[in-house]
Amino acid sequence: MIAKQTNQKAWFMVLPVFLVVAFSAVIPLMTVVNYSVQDTFGNNVFTWVGMDWFKDLIHSERFHAAFLKQLMFSGIILLIEVPLGIMIALAMPKKGWGVPVCLISMALPLLIPWNVVGTIWQIFGRVDIGLLGHSLASLGFDYNYTQDPIAAWITLIIMDVWHWTSLVVLLCYAGLCSIPEAYYQAAKIDGASRWSVFRYIQLPKMQRVLLIAILLRFMDSFMIYTEPFVITGGGPGNSTTFMSIDLVKLAIGQFDLGPAAAMSLVYFLVILLLCWVFYTVMSNIGEESSNGGK
Amino acid sequence: MRLKWLIPAIYIIFLLLPIYWLVNMSLKTNEEILSVFTLWPRDLTFANYMVIFTDASWYSGYINSMIYVSINVVISVTFALPAAYAFSRYSFVGDKHLFFWLLTNRMAPPAVFALPFFQLYSSIGLFDTHIAVAIAHCLFNLPLAVWILEGFMSGIPKEIDETAFVDGYSWPRFFIKIFIPNIASGIGVTAFFCFMFSWVELLLARTLTAVNAKPISAIMTRTVSASGLDWGVLAAAGVLTILPGALVIYFVRNHIAKGFALGRV
Amino acid sequence: MNFNWMAWTAPTASFFGIIFCLLVIMTIWELKCPGGGPRIGILRFETTRGDRLFVSLLGSAFIHIFWLALFPGLSLYWALVFSCIYALAVFRWV
């Protein structure tokens, strides 16, 4: 690592970014903290309730359920998307006409507005008019995502895999492309097996991008809102009510500002903790590999 | 190993199938959608698209989305450029923590901020304007832009800066004449990502708008719940939201993979 | 412009006041002796003063939440005491 020049005036270059982000981040955050200790019946009349909302929240079944569902969802999609993404990235062509075709068609789902993704799958999964639902129904499966919780979960997971695996693929592909051809030739001369090429050449090179991929996928799946909202609306029953959906139901649907604010804060703290752990791991691995490379 | 191409091929078919189904539906009449199950439109119709192109409440949504996305991309890139330069070249008090704090905003769930945002922008009189949505989207796009650009800038050797200063360039002139052309592809990738995340976001855009700046994605959700289910028009609207993205991908296809690694490979 | 909707209360205002003062103190400290005293503590990676402050604050928040979860009857001031002990430990050993 090259030592950077110390220059406090650099703050002036960062200042515009700092101000804009602070305006959108700090004021709302302060407001959320203020709401979380008060009760309101509208018209800006607030009464102090102390930590009651937090107590209610921590002991509420609904919160536990939403939190568990959230963790489960994030866990499942990571377990599917990461190995699948690596596999596809390894199989992708390195040159020729296949490269742009792959890149463009794979990036396409990432650029579809999230509620349109929801709409696509809502239509695709319907038994009466959707290809997936209709095919499953005619094959004899009892599939109906608006009534059966398991079908709803499967639909959401396939939807997320469809939507986001490409991100993992593209990241891994970028990592793989940075491996010089000479490495592979050396491995060939040594007679290395396919597995050891992957384990000792490709995986270490992908390590950093893979961490970025896991970080982004985990965070984004942890705050997923729009797609399940459009597809299932949190149902059937409460089976797909993830944290964000529950939060918006509480805050905008029932206008319970206090409980919603308390939930926001706990949600935010969990995200902050995870973010910090991932970031620390990521920057430490980055430092090791950049030191080790010299 | 000779069948290796099958894996990406199957994956791409899996990706394109739902999109094909949407396009397919947008070209059918509602009667056909609901009465018979057909793999391609029997009587091809563009009526669904005509509904959108002739009704102001539909097509204004596209214009609104385009306006706030463009404002957001311009703000994000211009503000992030000097900041990313500062992060990549200098160390200053609190730099690492500032960087981390910026990233946490990229990770913060918009649902947490939705309600205070509504009140904040109402109280400063920006509610239902394009600029409000653009600034709100900066919450996650600015950190991302700084992150990507910092990666690209760290790849440019410091000697370039030093030679330029020795040659008597002032900082702004050096930055515009020498540095920016050097990271042009990085700026392109950054703009692409800002476009992407601003274009696909719904929750904040919907919370901050009512009539004048309502994005197309919010108009779509309203139509689903209100006017019964006009599947054909809904599908046509969906197809039209995919097009700008497809167009942008085509232009930056050579940089996508690099950008996804945030310039840090 | 009307900021009534932010619904400030004395306790939350002083909470943010304290956080702000902590940041100011950290900045002054950093300017007086730059570098942030980096060292490798029991977490086995390098931390600076700022990291330790962050770990203390985040940890304190979780201590308070768990206190509410485990001992809903007891006063939260106990959690505050524990948080202070925890923060001192973090600054000493992490």
XYZ file of C-alpha atoms in Angstrom, chain A:
294
model
C 0.000 0.000 0.000
C 1.251 3.449 -0.885
C 1.024 5.870 2.020
C -1.452 8.563 1.195
C -0.665 12.186 1.650
C -2.341 13.726 4.691
C -4.366 16.710 3.631
C -7.222 18.045 5.745
C -8.380 20.251 2.876
C -9.600 17.076 1.207
C -12.647 17.506 3.426
C -13.798 20.290 1.115
C -13.953 17.837 -1.768
C -16.003 15.428 0.276
C -18.239 18.105 1.744
C -20.908 18.215 -1.011
C -21.406 14.460 -0.822
C -21.411 14.609 2.951
C -24.041 17.354 3.068
C -26.418 15.759 0.565
C -26.243 12.333 2.181
C -26.444 13.789 5.687
C -29.542 15.755 4.729
C -31.270 12.593 3.540
C -29.890 10.298 6.214
C -29.396 12.163 9.479
C -32.607 14.202 9.672
C -34.868 11.205 8.991
C -32.848 9.071 11.381
C -33.197 11.669 14.161
C -36.931 11.842 13.463
C -37.222 8.078 13.721
C -35.439 8.166 17.077
C -37.797 10.885 18.277
C -40.886 8.973 17.197
C -39.684 5.779 18.794
C -40.104 7.122 22.336
C -43.446 8.854 21.834
C -47.041 8.123 20.992
C -49.167 10.218 18.666
C -52.765 10.532 17.561
C -51.961 12.807 14.633
C -51.833 16.613 14.398
C -48.300 16.668 15.714
C -49.430 15.968 19.286
C -46.941 13.650 20.915
C -46.803 12.091 24.354
C -43.735 10.595 25.958
C -43.864 6.834 26.442
C -40.204 6.045 27.061
C -39.042 2.597 26.084
C -42.500 1.031 25.863
C -42.452 0.536 22.115
C -39.102 -1.197 22.286
C -40.345 -3.466 25.064
C -43.462 -4.353 23.088
C -41.402 -4.952 19.983
C -38.802 -7.196 21.583
C -41.503 -9.363 23.105
C -43.848 -9.395 20.131
C -44.382 -12.644 18.282
C -45.000 -10.754 15.095
C -41.561 -9.180 15.139
C -39.833 -12.470 15.933
C -41.698 -14.144 13.113
C -40.862 -11.422 10.592
C -37.224 -11.442 11.659
C -36.922 -15.215 11.375
C -38.616 -15.243 7.984
C -36.235 -12.535 6.846
C -33.154 -14.458 7.982
C -34.459 -17.630 6.389
C -35.169 -15.913 3.103
C -31.738 -14.273 2.948
C -30.061 -17.530 3.911
C -31.856 -19.592 1.301
C -31.269 -17.218 -1.568
C -27.568 -16.870 -0.675
C -27.213 -20.652 -0.598
C -28.746 -20.907 -4.054
C -27.425 -17.818 -5.776
C -23.764 -17.936 -4.780
C -22.931 -21.506 -5.935
C -25.143 -21.132 -8.997
C -23.526 -17.813 -9.865
C -20.017 -19.258 -9.555
C -20.968 -22.228 -11.687
C -22.392 -20.087 -14.467
C -19.471 -17.660 -14.357
C -17.034 -20.567 -14.730
C -18.928 -21.880 -17.738
C -19.229 -18.541 -19.496
C -17.223 -18.038 -22.703
C -14.109 -15.869 -22.399
C -14.122 -14.536 -25.942
C -16.120 -14.491 -29.131
C -19.682 -13.536 -29.913
C -20.962 -15.333 -26.836
C -19.553 -12.755 -24.430
C -21.757 -9.767 -25.302
C -24.790 -12.020 -25.683
C -24.266 -13.440 -22.209
C -23.491 -10.096 -20.612
C -26.442 -8.264 -22.101
C -29.048 -10.921 -21.478
C -27.780 -11.536 -17.961
C -27.737 -7.876 -17.017
C -31.283 -7.416 -18.278
C -33.164 -8.549 -15.139
C -31.076 -6.173 -13.038
C -32.435 -3.170 -14.918
C -36.104 -3.942 -14.635
C -37.916 -1.820 -12.053
C -38.516 -3.950 -8.997
C -42.262 -3.764 -9.107
C -42.211 -4.782 -12.764
C -40.163 -7.806 -11.694
C -42.973 -8.447 -9.251
C -45.577 -8.018 -11.969
C -43.715 -10.312 -14.352
C -43.668 -13.103 -11.813
C -47.174 -12.401 -10.643
C -48.338 -12.992 -14.206
C -45.872 -15.805 -14.923
C -46.931 -17.785 -11.875
C -50.691 -17.480 -12.244
C -52.439 -20.730 -12.954
C -54.935 -19.239 -15.398
C -52.753 -16.994 -17.554
C -49.108 -17.594 -16.606
C -46.738 -19.948 -18.353
C -45.196 -21.321 -15.148
C -48.434 -21.716 -13.243
C -50.275 -23.164 -16.198
C -47.523 -25.663 -17.023
C -47.276 -26.792 -13.404
C -51.023 -27.121 -13.161
C -51.270 -29.146 -16.351
C -48.462 -31.389 -15.103
C -50.653 -32.117 -12.139
C -48.970 -30.050 -9.438
C -51.218 -28.298 -6.990
C -49.573 -24.908 -7.312
C -51.209 -21.669 -6.269
C -49.039 -18.979 -4.766
C -51.939 -16.892 -3.511
C -53.233 -19.643 -1.254
C -50.426 -22.020 -0.460
C -47.616 -20.567 1.740
C -45.045 -23.035 0.407
C -45.875 -22.168 -3.192
C -45.615 -18.478 -2.297
C -42.175 -19.001 -0.776
C -40.980 -21.021 -3.748
C -42.252 -18.368 -6.143
C -40.451 -15.626 -4.235
C -37.212 -17.580 -4.088
C -37.260 -18.436 -7.791
C -38.103 -14.812 -8.503
C -35.128 -13.610 -6.481
C -32.817 -16.152 -8.098
C -34.055 -14.984 -11.482
C -33.618 -11.346 -10.528
C -30.249 -11.327 -8.807
C -28.114 -14.372 -9.671
C -26.781 -12.369 -12.603
C -25.170 -9.957 -10.171
C -23.140 -12.796 -8.660
C -22.355 -14.140 -12.139
C -21.116 -10.802 -13.434
C -19.005 -10.153 -10.353
C -17.393 -13.582 -10.497
C -16.891 -13.261 -14.221
C -15.047 -9.989 -13.697
C -12.846 -11.711 -11.133
C -12.160 -14.647 -13.448
C -11.277 -12.389 -16.377
C -8.485 -10.825 -14.330
C -6.606 -14.166 -14.116
C -3.717 -14.162 -16.592
C -3.705 -16.981 -19.144
C -0.221 -17.978 -17.952
C -1.660 -19.303 -14.676
C -3.818 -21.811 -16.524
C -0.953 -22.903 -18.710
C 1.269 -23.466 -15.690
C -1.516 -25.513 -14.103
C -1.850 -27.540 -17.307
C 1.856 -28.318 -17.344
C 1.659 -29.440 -13.725
C -1.234 -31.670 -14.686
C -3.589 -30.045 -12.174
C -7.108 -31.397 -11.974
C -10.136 -29.264 -12.790
C -10.931 -29.054 -9.083
C -7.475 -27.899 -8.008
C -7.475 -25.248 -10.740
C -10.694 -23.976 -9.240
C -9.549 -24.306 -5.635
C -6.063 -22.806 -5.956
C -6.286 -20.418 -8.905
C -9.838 -19.324 -9.560
C -11.308 -19.196 -6.067
C -8.553 -17.023 -4.528
C -8.899 -14.584 -7.420
C -12.633 -14.441 -6.945
C -12.476 -14.096 -3.188
C -12.806 -10.336 -3.055
C -15.529 -9.958 -5.658
C -17.324 -12.873 -4.090
C -17.333 -11.061 -0.773
C -18.737 -7.960 -2.441
C -21.373 -10.158 -4.062
C -22.336 -11.796 -0.788
C -22.401 -8.429 0.967
C -24.618 -6.828 -1.652
C -26.899 -9.831 -1.974
C -27.287 -10.236 1.743
C -28.059 -6.583 2.362
C -30.439 -6.228 -0.550
C -32.314 -9.411 0.260
C -32.502 -8.321 3.873
C -34.370 -5.184 2.904
C -36.442 -6.691 0.102
C -39.798 -4.978 -0.156
C -41.207 -4.263 -3.574
C -41.219 -7.689 -5.203
C -42.969 -9.656 -2.439
C -45.299 -6.716 -1.929
C -46.411 -6.936 -5.545
C -46.475 -10.722 -5.829
C -47.961 -11.864 -2.542
C -48.568 -8.688 -0.536
C -47.086 -10.518 2.446
C -49.596 -13.347 2.252
C -51.103 -15.835 2.178
C -51.820 -15.012 5.797
C -48.517 -13.602 7.035
C -46.320 -16.277 5.541
C -44.223 -13.926 3.381
C -44.417 -10.807 5.549
C -40.745 -9.884 5.662
C -39.357 -7.094 7.838
C -39.766 -4.270 5.336
C -43.303 -5.284 4.462
C -44.257 -5.507 8.110
C -42.669 -2.123 8.725
C -44.524 -0.393 5.920
C -47.801 -2.030 6.991
C -47.232 -0.668 10.470
C -46.076 2.821 9.509
C -48.263 3.679 6.551
C -51.068 1.155 6.758
C -51.912 1.539 10.444
C -50.088 4.844 11.001
C -48.550 3.531 14.218
C -45.576 5.863 14.111
C -44.093 4.914 17.473
C -43.984 1.126 17.064
C -42.896 1.510 13.448
C -40.051 3.809 14.482
C -38.913 1.403 17.201
C -38.942 -1.425 14.692
C -37.034 0.696 12.168
C -34.332 1.356 14.717
C -33.862 -2.269 15.696
C -33.892 -3.232 12.009
C -31.327 -0.534 11.289
C -29.087 -1.610 14.168
C -29.079 -5.196 12.926
C -28.190 -4.003 9.428
C -25.480 -1.735 10.851
C -23.921 -4.600 12.789
C -23.920 -6.943 9.810
C -22.632 -4.192 7.580
C -19.752 -3.526 9.936
C -18.825 -7.201 10.242
C -18.855 -7.699 6.477
C -16.990 -4.486 5.834
C -14.284 -5.321 8.358
C -13.852 -8.806 6.963
C -13.788 -7.441 3.444
C -11.228 -4.721 4.024
C -8.997 -7.065 6.048
C -9.027 -9.670 3.308
C -8.319 -6.909 0.813
C -5.318 -5.787 2.808
C -3.976 -9.310 3.177
C -4.219 -10.038 -0.517
C -2.643 -6.734 -1.515
C 0.185 -7.271 0.957
C 0.547 -10.889 -0.019
C 0.790 -9.957 -3.685
C 4.051 -8.141 -3.181
